[in-house]
Backbone as CSV, one residue per row, in Angstrom:
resi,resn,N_x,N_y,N_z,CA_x,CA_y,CA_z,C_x,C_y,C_z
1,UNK,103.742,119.516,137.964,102.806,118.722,138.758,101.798,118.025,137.839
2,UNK,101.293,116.485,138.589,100.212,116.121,137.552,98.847,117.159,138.185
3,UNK,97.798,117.438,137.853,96.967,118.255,137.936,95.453,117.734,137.493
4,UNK,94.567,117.493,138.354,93.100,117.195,137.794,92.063,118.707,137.759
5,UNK,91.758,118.994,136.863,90.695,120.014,136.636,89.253,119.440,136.261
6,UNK,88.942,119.873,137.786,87.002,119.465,137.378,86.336,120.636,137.321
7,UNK,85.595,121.015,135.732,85.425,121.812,135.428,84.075,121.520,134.074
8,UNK,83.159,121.744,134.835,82.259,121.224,133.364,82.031,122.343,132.360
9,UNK,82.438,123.464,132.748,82.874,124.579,131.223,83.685,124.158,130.467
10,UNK,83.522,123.847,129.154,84.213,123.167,128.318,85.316,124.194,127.713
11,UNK,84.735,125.251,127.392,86.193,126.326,127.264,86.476,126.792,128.413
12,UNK,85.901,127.279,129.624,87.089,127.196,130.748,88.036,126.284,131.065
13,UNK,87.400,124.666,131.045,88.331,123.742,130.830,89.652,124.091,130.103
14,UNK,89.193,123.806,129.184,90.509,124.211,127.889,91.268,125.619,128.029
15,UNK,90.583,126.596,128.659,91.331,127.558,128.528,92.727,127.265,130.358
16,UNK,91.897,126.228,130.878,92.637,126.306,132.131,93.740,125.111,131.748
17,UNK,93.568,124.386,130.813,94.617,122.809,130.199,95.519,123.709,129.839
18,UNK,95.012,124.573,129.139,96.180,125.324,127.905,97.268,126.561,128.866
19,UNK,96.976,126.921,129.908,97.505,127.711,130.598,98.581,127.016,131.881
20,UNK,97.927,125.765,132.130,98.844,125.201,132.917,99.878,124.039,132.278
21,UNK,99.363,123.838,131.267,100.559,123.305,129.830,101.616,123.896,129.772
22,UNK,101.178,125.257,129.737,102.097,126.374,129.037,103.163,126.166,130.483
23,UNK,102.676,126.136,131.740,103.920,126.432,132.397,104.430,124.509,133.126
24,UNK,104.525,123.728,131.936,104.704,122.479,131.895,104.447,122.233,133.125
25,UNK,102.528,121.824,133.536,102.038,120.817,134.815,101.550,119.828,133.414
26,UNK,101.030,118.376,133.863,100.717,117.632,133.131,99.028,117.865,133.590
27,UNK,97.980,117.733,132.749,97.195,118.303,132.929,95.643,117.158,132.313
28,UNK,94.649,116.719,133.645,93.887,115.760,133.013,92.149,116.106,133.459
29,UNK,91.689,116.353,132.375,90.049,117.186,132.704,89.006,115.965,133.001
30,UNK,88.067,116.872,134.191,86.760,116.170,134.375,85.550,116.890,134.260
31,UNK,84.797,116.419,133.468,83.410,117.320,133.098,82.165,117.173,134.452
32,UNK,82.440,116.324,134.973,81.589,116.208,136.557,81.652,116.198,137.973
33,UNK,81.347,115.942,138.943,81.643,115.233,140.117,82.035,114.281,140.384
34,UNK,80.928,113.324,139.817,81.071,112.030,139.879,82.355,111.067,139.399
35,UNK,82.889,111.508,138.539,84.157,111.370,137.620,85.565,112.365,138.369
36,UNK,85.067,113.417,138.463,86.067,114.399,138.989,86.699,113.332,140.371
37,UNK,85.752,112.506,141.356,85.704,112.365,142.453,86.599,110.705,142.372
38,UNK,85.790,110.150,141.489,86.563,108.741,141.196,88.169,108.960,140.639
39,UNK,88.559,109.862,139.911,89.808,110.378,139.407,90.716,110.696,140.926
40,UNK,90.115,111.620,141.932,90.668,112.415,142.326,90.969,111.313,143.538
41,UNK,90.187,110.576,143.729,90.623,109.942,145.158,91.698,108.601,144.729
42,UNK,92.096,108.465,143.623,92.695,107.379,143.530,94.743,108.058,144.079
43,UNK,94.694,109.154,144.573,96.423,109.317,144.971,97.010,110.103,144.176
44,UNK,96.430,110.024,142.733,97.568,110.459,141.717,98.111,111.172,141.394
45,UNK,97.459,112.521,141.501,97.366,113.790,141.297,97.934,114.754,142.382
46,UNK,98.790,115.746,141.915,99.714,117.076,142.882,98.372,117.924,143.471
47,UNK,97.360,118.151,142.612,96.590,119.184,142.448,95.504,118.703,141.948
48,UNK,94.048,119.570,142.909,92.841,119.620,142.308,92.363,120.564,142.077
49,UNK,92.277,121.005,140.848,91.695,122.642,140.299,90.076,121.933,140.278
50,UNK,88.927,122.071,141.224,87.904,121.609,141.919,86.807,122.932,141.481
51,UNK,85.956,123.112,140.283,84.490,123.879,140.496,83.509,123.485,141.373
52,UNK,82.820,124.179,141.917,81.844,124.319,142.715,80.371,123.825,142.063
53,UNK,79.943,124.204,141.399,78.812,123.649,140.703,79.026,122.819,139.853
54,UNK,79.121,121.801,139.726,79.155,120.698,138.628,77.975,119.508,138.748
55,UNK,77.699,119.190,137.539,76.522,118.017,137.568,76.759,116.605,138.307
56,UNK,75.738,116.104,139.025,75.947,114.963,139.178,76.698,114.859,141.145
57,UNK,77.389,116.152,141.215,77.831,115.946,142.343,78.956,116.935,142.453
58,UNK,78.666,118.185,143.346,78.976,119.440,143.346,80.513,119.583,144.237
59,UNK,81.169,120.749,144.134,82.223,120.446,144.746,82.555,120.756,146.107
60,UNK,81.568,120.785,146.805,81.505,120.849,147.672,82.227,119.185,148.299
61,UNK,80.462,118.548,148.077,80.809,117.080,148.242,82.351,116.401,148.004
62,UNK,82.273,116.649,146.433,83.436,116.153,146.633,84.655,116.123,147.215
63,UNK,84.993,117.472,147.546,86.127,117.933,148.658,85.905,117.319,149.777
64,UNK,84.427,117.283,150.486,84.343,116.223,151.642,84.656,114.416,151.500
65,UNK,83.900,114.344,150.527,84.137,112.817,149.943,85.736,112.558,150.319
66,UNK,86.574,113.272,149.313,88.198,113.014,149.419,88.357,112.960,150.463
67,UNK,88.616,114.258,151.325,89.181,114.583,152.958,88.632,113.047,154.073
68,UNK,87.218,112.629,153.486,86.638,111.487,154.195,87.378,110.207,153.978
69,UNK,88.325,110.079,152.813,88.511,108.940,152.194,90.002,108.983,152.978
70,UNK,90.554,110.082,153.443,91.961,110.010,153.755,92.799,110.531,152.703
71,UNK,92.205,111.636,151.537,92.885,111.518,150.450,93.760,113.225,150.607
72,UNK,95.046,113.467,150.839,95.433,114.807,151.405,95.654,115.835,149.974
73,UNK,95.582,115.190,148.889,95.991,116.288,147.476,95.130,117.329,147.650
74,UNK,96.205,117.923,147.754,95.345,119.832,147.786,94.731,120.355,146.966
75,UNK,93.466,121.117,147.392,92.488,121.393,146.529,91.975,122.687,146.182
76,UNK,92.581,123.195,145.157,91.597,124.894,144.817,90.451,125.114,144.059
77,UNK,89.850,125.319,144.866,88.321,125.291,144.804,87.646,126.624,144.011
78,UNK,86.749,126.802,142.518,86.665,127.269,141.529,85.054,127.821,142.107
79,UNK,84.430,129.180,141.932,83.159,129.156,141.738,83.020,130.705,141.369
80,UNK,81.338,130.804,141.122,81.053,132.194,140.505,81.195,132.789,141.462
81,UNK,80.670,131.712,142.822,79.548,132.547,144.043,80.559,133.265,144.777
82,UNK,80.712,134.533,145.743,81.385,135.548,146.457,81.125,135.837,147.344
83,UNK,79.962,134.859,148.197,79.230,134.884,149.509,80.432,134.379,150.268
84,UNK,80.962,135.048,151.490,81.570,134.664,152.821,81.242,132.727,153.235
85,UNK,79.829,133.293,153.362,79.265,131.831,153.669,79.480,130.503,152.742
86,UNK,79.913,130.958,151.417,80.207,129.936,150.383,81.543,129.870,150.550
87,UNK,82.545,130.486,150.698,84.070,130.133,151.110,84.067,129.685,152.492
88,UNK,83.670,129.632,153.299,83.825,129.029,154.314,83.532,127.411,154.545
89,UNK,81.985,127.545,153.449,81.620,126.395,153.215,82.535,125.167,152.486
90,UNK,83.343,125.934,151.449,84.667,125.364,150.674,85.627,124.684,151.915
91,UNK,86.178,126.074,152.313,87.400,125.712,153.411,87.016,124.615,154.603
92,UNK,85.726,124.783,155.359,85.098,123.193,155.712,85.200,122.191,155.307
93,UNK,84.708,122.292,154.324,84.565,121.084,153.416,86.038,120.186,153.086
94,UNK,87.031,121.284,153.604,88.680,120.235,153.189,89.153,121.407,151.695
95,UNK,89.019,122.415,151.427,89.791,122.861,150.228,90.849,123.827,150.786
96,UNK,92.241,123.842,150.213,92.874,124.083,150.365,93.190,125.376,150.531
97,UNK,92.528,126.375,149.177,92.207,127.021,148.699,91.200,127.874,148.048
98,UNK,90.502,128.820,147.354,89.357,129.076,147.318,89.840,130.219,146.039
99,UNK,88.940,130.461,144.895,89.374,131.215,143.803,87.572,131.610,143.239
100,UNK,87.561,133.102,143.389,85.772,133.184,142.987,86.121,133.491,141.113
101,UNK,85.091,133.269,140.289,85.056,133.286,139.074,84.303,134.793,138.922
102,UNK,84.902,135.690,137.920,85.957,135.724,136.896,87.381,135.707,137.620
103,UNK,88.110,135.434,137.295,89.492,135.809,137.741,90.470,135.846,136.660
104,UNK,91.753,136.162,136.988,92.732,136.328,136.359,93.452,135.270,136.317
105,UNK,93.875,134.540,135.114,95.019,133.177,134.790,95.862,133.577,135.583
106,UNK,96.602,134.750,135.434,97.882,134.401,136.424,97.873,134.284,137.614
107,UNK,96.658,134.951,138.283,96.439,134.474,139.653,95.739,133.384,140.112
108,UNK,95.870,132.561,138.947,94.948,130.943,139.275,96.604,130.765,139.432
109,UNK,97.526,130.916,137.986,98.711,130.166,138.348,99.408,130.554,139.549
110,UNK,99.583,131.598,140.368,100.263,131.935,141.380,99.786,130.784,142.709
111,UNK,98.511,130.872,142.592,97.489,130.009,143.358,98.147,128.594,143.333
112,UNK,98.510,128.149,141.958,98.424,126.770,141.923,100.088,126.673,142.618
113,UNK,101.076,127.442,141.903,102.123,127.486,142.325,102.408,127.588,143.744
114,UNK,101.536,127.979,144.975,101.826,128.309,145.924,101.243,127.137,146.786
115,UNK,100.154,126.274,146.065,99.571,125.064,146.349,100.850,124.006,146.518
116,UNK,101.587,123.948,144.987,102.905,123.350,144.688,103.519,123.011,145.958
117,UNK,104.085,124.096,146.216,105.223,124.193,146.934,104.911,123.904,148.694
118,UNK,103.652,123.926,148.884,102.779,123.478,150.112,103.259,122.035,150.093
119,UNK,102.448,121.551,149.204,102.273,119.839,148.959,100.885,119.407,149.862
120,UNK,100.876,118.204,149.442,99.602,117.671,150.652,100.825,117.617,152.250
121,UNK,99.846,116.848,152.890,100.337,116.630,154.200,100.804,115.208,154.085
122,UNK,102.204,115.191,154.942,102.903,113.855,155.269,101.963,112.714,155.487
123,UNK,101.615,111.564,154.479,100.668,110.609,154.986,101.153,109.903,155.762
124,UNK,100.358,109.171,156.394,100.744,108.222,157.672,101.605,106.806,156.913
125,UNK,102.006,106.343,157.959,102.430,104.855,157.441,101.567,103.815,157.712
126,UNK,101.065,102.936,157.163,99.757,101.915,157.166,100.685,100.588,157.675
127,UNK,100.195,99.817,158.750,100.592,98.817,158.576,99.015,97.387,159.002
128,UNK,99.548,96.850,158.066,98.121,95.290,158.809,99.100,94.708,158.960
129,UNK,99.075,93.764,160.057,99.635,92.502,160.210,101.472,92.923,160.235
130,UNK,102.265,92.716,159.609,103.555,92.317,159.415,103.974,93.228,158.130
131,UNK,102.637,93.817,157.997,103.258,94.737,156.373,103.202,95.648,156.368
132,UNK,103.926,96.468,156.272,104.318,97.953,156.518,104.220,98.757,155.097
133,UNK,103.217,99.696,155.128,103.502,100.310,153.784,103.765,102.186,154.333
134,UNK,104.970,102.644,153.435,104.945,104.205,153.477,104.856,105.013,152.406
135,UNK,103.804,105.660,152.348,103.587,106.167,150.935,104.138,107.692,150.721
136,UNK,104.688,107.898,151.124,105.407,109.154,151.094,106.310,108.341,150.601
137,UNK,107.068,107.308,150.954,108.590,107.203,150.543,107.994,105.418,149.251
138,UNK,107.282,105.648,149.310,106.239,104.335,147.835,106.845,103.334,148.358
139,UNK,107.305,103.106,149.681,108.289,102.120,150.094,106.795,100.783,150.883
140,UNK,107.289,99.147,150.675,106.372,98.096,151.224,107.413,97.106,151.857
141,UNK,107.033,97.126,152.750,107.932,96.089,153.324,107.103,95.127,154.385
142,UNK,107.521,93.612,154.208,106.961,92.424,155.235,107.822,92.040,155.801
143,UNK,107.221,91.929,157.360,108.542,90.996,157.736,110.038,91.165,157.837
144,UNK,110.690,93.016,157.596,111.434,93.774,157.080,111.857,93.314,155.705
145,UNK,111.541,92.586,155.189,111.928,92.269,153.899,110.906,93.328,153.095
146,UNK,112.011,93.976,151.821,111.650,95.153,150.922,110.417,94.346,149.557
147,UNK,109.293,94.515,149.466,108.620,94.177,148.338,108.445,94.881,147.659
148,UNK,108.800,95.068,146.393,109.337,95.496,145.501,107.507,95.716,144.311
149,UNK,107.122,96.968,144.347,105.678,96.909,143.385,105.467,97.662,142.522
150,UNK,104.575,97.699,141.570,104.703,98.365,140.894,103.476,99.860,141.200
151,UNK,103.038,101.106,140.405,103.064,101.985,141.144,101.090,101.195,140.854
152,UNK,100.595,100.780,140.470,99.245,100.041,140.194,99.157,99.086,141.665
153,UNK,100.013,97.991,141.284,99.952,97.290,142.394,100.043,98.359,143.958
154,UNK,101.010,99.279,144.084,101.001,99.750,145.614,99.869,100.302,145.360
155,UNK,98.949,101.071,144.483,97.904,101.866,145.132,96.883,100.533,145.412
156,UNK,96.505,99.826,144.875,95.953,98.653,144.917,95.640,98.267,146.888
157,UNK,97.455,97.943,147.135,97.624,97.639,148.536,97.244,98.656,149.434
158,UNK,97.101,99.980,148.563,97.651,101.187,149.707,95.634,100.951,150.033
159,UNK,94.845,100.925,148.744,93.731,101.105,148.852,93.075,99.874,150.204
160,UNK,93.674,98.769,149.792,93.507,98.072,150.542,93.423,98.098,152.431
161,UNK,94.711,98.617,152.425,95.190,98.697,153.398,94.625,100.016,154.604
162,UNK,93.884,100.990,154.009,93.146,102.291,154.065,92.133,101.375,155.069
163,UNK,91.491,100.008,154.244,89.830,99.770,154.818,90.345,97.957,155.301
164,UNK,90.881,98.269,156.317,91.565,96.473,157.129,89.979,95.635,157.658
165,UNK,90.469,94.529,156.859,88.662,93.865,157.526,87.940,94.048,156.308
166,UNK,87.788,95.205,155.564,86.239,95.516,155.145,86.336,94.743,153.672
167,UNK,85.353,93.752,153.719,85.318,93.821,151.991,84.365,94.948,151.016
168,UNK,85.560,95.037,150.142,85.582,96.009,148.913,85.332,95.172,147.461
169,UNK,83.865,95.675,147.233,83.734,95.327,145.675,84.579,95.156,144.649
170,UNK,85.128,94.872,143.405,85.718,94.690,142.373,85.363,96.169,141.831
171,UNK,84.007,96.784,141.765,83.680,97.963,141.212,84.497,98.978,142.272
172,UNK,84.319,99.107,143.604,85.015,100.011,144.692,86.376,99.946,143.835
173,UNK,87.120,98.457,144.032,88.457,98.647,143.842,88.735,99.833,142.544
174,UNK,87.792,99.092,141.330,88.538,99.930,140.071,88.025,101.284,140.283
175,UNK,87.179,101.772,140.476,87.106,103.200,141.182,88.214,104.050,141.653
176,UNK,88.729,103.488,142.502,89.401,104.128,143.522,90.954,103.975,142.800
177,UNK,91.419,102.769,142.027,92.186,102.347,141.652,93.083,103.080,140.577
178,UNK,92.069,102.039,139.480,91.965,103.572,137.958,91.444,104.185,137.840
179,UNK,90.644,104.829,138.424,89.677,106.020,138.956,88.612,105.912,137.272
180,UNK,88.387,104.945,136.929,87.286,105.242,135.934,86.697,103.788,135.764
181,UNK,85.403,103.403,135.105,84.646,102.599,135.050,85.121,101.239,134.090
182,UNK,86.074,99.909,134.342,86.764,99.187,133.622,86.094,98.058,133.154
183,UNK,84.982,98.486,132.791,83.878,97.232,131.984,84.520,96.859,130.892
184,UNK,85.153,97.038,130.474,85.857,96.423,128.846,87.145,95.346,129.475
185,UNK,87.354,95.525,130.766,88.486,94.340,131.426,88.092,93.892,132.908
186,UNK,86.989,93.418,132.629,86.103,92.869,134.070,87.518,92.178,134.822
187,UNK,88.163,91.644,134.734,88.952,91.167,135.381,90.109,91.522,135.826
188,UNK,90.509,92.679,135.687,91.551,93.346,135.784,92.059,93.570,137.625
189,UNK,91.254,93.554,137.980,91.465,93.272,139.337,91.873,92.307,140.021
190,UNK,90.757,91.299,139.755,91.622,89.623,139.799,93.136,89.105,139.510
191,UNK,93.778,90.394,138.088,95.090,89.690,137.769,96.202,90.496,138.849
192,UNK,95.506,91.776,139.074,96.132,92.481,139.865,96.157,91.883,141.671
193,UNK,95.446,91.241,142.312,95.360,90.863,143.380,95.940,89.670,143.175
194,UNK,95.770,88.783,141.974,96.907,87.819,141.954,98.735,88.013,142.052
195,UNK,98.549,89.579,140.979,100.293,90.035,141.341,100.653,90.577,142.693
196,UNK,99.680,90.595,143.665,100.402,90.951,144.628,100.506,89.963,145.905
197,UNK,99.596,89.332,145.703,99.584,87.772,146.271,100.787,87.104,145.987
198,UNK,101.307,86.780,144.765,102.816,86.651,144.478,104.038,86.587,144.995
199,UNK,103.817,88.304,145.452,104.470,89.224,145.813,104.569,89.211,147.402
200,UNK,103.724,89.381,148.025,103.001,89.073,149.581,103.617,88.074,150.795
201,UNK,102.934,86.947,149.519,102.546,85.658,150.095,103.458,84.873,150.440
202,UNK,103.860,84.462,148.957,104.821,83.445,148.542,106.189,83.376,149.562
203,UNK,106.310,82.688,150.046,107.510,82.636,150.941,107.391,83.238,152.008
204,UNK,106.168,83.345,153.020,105.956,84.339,154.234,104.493,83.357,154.667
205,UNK,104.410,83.478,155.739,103.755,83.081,156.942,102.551,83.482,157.049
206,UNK,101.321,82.910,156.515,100.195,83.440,156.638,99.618,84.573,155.620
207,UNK,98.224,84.235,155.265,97.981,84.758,154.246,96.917,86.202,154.406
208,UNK,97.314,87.301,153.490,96.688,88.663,154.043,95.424,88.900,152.948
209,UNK,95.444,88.913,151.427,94.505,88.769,151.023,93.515,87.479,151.133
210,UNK,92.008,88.012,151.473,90.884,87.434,151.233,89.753,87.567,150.028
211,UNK,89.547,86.418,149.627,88.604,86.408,148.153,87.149,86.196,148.639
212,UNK,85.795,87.205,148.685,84.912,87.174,149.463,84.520,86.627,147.760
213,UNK,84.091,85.106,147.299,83.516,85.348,146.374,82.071,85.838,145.800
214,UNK,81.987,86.464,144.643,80.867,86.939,144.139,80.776,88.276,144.575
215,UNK,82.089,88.923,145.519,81.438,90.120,145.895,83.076,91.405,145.500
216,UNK,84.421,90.403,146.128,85.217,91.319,146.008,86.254,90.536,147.157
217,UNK,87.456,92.067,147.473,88.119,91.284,147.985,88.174,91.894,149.511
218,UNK,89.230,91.083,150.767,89.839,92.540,151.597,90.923,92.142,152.340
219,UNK,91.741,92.900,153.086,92.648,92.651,153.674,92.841,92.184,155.010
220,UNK,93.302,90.659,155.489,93.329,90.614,156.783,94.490,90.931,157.488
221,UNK,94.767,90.278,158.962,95.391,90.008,159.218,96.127,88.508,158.876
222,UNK,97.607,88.592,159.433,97.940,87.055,158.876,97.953,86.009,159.822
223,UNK,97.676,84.877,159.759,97.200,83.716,160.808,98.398,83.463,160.946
């Protein structure tokens, strides 16, 4: 599985990379919330190995944040605390799972393994207008005709397609997108909403992306 660990212990971190290496998950660390949260909601990830206290934005929140966003990757939720009232507060909040600190590696891995084999929940199929997207099966289709994307471009659409109507910043998009802050390629969005415009548009009836300029983009319906 790919696997996000938000974990601002820097050797728990590492001691939790090096243990789920070992039983080949691919494995990618976050030292905060705030980061943990932009990573985690972009789709990508099998698994969220999720601490409870972290700077900037605790994991609580963030488990709500995701579950709010529509985001189903299952989440085992990391902390010292052993209060009733603090696991409950977890399992509210959208975690899948719940693991109090100290514990035992192999029963994080049994944990994660049993997460595995769960999976998230069957997502819905999105459609605006004439375009059908299913992300369980990464499948896009207009018009029954198959559009063919790449896995950037569908989250792009999928993100899109989540918030119909609403315009979304250039900053929202890369957030949610590449789940990290893309100031070194301000434009990276622009080339990407151009490849799917391309893709979309070209040869079909009415147009679904809108360019709100100066602010971002969003998805309509097609005229």
């Amino acid at each position: 599985m790919k696997i996000l660990v938000v974990e601002d212990e820097h050797r728990l971190a590492d001691l939790l990379r090096r243990a789920l290496e070992h039983e080949r998950h691919t494995v990618e660390i976050s030292y905060d919330g705030e980061d943990g949260l932009r990573r985690s909601s972009t789709g990508m990830f099998d698994l969220v190995v999720l601490d409870v206290m972290l700077p900037k934005l605790d994991g609580f929140e963030v488990c709500r944040r995701l579950r709010g966003a529509g985001v189903s990757t299952p989440v085992l939720m990391l902390t010292a605390r052993d209060a009733v009232a603090d696991r409950v507060q977890g399992l509210d909040a959208g975690a899948d799972d719940y693991l109090t600190k100290p514990f035992a590696v192999a029963e994080l891995l049994a944990r994660v393994r049993a997460l595995g084999r769960r999976g998230p929940a069957a997502p819905e199929i999105l459609q605006v207008c004439d375009v059908i997207l299913d992300p369980a099966r990464h499948s896009v289709r207009r018009a029954h005709r198959h559009i063919d994307l790449t896995r950037t471009e569908f989250a792009l659409l999928e993100y899109l397609m989540r918030h119909p109507g609403q315009v979304l910043t250039r900053q929202q998009i890369m957030d949610h997108v590449w789940g990290y802050d893309y100031e070194t390629m301000t434009n990276v969005v622009d080339i990407y909403v151009h490849y799917l415009r391309n893709k979309l548009e070209k040869g079909f009836k009415g147009k679904l992306i809108r360019t709100v300029r100066g602010v971002g983009y969003s998805i309509i319906d097609g005229e």
